[in-house]
Tab-separated table of C-alpha atoms and ligand atoms in Angstrom:
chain	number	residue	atom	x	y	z
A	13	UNK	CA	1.645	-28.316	28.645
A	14	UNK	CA	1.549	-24.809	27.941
A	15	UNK	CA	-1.963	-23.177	27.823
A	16	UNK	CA	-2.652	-22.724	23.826
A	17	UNK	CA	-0.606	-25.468	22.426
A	18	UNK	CA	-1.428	-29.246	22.208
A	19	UNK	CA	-0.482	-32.096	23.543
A	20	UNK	CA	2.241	-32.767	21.078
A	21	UNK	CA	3.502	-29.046	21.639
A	22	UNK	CA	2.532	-27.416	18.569
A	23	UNK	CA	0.940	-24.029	18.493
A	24	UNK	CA	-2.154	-24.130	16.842
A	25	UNK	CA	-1.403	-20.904	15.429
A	26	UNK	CA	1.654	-20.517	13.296
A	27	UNK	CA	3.502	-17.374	13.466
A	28	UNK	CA	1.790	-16.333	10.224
A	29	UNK	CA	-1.273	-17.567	11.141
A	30	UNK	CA	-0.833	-15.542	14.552
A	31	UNK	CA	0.170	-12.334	12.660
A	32	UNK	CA	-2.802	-12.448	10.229
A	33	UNK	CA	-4.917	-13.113	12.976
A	34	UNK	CA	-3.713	-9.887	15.066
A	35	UNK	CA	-3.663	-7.542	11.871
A	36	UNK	CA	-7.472	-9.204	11.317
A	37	UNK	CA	-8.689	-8.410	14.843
A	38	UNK	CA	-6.915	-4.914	14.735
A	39	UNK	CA	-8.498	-4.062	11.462
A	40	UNK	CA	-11.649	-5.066	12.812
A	41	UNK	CA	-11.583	-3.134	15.825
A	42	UNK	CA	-10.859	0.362	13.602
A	43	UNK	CA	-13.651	-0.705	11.738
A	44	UNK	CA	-15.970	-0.797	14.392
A	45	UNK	CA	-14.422	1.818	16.103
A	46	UNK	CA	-14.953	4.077	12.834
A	47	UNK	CA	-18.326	2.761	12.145
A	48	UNK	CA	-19.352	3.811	15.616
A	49	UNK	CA	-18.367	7.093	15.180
A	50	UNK	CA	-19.821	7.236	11.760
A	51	UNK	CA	-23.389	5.523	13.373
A	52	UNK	CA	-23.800	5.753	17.177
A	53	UNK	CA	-26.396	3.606	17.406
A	54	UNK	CA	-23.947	1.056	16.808
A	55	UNK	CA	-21.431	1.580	19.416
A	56	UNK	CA	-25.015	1.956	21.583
A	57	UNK	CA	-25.398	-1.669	21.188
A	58	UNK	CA	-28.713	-1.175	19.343
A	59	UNK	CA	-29.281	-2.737	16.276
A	60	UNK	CA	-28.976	-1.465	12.936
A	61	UNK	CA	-31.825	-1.066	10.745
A	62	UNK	CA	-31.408	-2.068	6.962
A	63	UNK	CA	-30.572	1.504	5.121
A	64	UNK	CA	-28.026	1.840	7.661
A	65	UNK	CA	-26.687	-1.437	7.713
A	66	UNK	CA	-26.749	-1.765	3.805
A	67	UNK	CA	-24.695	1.651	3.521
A	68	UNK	CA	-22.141	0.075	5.852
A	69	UNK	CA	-21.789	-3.398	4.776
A	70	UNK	CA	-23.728	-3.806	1.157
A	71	UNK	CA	-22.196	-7.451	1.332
A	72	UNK	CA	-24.197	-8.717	4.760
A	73	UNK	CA	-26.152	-11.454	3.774
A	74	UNK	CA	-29.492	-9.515	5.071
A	75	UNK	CA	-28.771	-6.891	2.201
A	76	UNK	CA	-28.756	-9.261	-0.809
A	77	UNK	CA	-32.141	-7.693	-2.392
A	78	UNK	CA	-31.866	-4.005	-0.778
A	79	UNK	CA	-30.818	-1.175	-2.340
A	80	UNK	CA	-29.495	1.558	-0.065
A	81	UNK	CA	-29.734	5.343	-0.509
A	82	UNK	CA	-30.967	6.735	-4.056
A	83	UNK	CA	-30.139	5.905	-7.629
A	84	UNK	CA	-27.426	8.086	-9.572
A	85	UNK	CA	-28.418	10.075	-11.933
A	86	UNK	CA	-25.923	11.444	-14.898
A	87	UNK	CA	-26.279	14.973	-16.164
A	88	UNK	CA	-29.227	14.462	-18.274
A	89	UNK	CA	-30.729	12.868	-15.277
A	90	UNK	CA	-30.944	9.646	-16.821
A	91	UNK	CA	-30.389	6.600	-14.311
A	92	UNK	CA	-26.423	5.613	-14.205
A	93	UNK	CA	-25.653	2.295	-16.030
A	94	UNK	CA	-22.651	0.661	-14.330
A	95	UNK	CA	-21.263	-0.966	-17.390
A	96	UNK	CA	-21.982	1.906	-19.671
A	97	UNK	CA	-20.267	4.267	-17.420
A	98	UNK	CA	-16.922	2.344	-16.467
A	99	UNK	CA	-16.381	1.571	-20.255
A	100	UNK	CA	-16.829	5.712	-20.890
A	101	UNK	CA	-14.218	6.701	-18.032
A	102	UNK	CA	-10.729	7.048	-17.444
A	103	UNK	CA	-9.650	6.310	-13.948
A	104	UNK	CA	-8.417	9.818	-12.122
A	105	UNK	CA	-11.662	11.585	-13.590
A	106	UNK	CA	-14.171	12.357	-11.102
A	107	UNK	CA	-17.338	11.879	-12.688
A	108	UNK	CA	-20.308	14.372	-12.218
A	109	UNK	CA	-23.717	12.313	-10.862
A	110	UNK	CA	-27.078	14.009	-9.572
A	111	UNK	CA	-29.817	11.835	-7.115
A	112	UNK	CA	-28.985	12.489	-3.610
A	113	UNK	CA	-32.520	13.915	-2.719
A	114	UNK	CA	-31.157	17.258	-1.273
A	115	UNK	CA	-30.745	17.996	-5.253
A	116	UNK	CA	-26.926	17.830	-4.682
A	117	UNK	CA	-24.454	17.871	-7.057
A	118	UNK	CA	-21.753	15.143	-6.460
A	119	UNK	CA	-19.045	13.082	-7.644
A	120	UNK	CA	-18.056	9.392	-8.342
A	121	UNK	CA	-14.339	8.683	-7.884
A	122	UNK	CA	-13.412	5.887	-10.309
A	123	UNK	CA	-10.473	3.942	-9.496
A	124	UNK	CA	-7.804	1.711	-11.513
A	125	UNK	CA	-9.372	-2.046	-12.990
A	126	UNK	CA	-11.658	0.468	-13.589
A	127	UNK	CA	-13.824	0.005	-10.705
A	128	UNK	CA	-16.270	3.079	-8.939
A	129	UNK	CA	-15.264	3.555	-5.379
A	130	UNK	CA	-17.322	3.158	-2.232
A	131	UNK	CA	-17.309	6.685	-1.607
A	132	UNK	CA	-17.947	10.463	-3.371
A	133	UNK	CA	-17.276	13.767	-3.077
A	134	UNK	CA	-19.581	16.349	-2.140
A	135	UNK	CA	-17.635	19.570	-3.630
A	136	UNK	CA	-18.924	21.808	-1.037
A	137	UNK	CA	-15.373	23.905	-0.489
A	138	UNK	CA	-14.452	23.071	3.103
A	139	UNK	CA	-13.106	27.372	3.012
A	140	UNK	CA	-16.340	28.969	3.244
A	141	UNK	CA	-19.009	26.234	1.103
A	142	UNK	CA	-18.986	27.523	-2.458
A	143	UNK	CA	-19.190	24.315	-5.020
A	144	UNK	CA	-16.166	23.419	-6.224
A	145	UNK	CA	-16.324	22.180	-10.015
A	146	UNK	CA	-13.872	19.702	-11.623
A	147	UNK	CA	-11.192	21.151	-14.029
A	148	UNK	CA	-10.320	18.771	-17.041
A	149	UNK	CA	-7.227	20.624	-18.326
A	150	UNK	CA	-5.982	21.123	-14.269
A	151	UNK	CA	-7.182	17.978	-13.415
A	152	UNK	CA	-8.149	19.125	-10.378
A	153	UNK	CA	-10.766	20.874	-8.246
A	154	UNK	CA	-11.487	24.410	-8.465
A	155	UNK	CA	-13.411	26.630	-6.033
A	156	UNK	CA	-14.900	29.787	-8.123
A	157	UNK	CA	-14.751	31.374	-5.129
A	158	UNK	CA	-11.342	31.967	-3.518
A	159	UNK	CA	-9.126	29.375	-5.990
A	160	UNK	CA	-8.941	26.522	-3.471
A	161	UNK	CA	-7.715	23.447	-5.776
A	162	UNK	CA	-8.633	19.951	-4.571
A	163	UNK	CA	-6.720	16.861	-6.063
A	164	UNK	CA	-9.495	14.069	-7.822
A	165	UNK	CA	-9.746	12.250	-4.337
A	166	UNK	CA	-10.845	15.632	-2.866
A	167	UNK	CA	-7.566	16.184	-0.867
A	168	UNK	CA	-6.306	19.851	-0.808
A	169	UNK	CA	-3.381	20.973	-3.056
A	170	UNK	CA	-3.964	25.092	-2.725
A	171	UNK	CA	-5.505	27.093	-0.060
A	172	UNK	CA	-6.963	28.715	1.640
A	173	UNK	CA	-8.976	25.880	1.978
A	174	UNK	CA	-7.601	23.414	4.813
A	175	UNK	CA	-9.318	20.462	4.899
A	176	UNK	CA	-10.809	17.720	2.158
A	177	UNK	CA	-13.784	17.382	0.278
A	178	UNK	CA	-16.573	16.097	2.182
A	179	UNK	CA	-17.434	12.144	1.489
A	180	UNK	CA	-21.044	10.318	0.666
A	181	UNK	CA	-21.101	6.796	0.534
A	182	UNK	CA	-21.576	4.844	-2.661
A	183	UNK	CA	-22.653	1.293	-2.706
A	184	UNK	CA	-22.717	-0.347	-6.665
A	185	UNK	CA	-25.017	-2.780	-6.519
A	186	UNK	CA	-27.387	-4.937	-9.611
A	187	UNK	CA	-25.826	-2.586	-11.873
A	188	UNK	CA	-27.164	0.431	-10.182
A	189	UNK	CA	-24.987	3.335	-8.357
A	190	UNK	CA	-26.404	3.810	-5.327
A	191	UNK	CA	-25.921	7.136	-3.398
A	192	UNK	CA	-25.934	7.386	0.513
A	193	UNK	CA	-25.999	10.991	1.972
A	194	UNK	CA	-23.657	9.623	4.837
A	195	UNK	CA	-19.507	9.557	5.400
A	196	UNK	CA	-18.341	6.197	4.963
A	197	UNK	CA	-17.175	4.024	7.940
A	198	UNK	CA	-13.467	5.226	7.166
A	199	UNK	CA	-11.806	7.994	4.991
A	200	UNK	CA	-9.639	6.185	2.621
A	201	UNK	CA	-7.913	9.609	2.311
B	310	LIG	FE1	-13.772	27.961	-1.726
B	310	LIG	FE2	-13.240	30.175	-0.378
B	310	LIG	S1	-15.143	29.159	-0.565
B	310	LIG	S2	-11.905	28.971	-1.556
């Protein structure tokens, strides 16, 4: 009998099975790969604590009641309302949220269904860190400074500027948009 098969010599695994089951464990190794870069400690071996491991994966079952990071604020600095927002927003239109506790400035990406993404753009300009401002009749991002343009997921479309936006997290959670001062696991970019 060939090891991995049974008795009556089928493979446990069928070849879709098998192929889902490599494209699972190769996803899951970038994950962890990404999340260790992202958080040492957990390519350490140690564990996580909470915040950290309620940025990463809001869904774990230890993370049920806690909120990571810090409420978004709008504008007005009134506390964001998840419904409220998505059914005042177009997706493609970064919208402008306060909260992080540096005082930052930063922005929700909202995304088709509509849905708000797991990550946000810090408009620092990655040319030489002026705040970059979102243009509603370019649709794009504008730097003040030396007229880099960003696209609305933060990737470059004009120089000088080289490289993207910076990312925070964003975790939506009991109807509240949670902020994380941290890259997420993986740049979706
Ligand atoms: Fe933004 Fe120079 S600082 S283009």
């Amino acid at each position: 009998m060939k090891e991995g098969y049974f008795t009556n010599g089928k493979n446990p695994l069928s070849i879709k099975t098998r192929r889902d089951f490599l494209i699972y464990m190769v996803g899951t190794t970038v994950t962890s790969i990404a999340a260790g870069y992202v958080f040492p400690s957990i390519s350490q071996g140690r564990e996580l604590d909470l915040e950290t491991l309620c940025s990463l994966y809001p869904k774990n079952s230890r993370c049920e009641n806690y909120l990571p990071g810090s409420q978004a604020l709008d504008e007005n600095s009134k506390a964001i309302d998840v419904k409220t927002l998505l059914e005042s927003t177009k997706p493609g239109i970064p919208v402008l949220v306060k909260g992080l506790p540096n005082d930052s400035v930063d922005y929700l990406i909202i995304k088709d269904g509509p849905q708000i993404a797991e990550y946000g753009i810090n408009p620092t300009c990655t040319h030489l860190g002026c705040t970059v401002a979102w243009n509603l009749q370019e649709n794009h991002f504008v730097c003040p400074c030396h007229g880099s343009q960003y696209d609305s997921q933060g990737r470059v479309i004009h120089g000088p500027a080289k490289r993207s936006l910076p990312l925070i997290t964003v975790v939506v959670k009991q109807n509240q948009v949670r902020l994380v001062d941290q890259k997420p696991a993986i740049d979706p970019r």
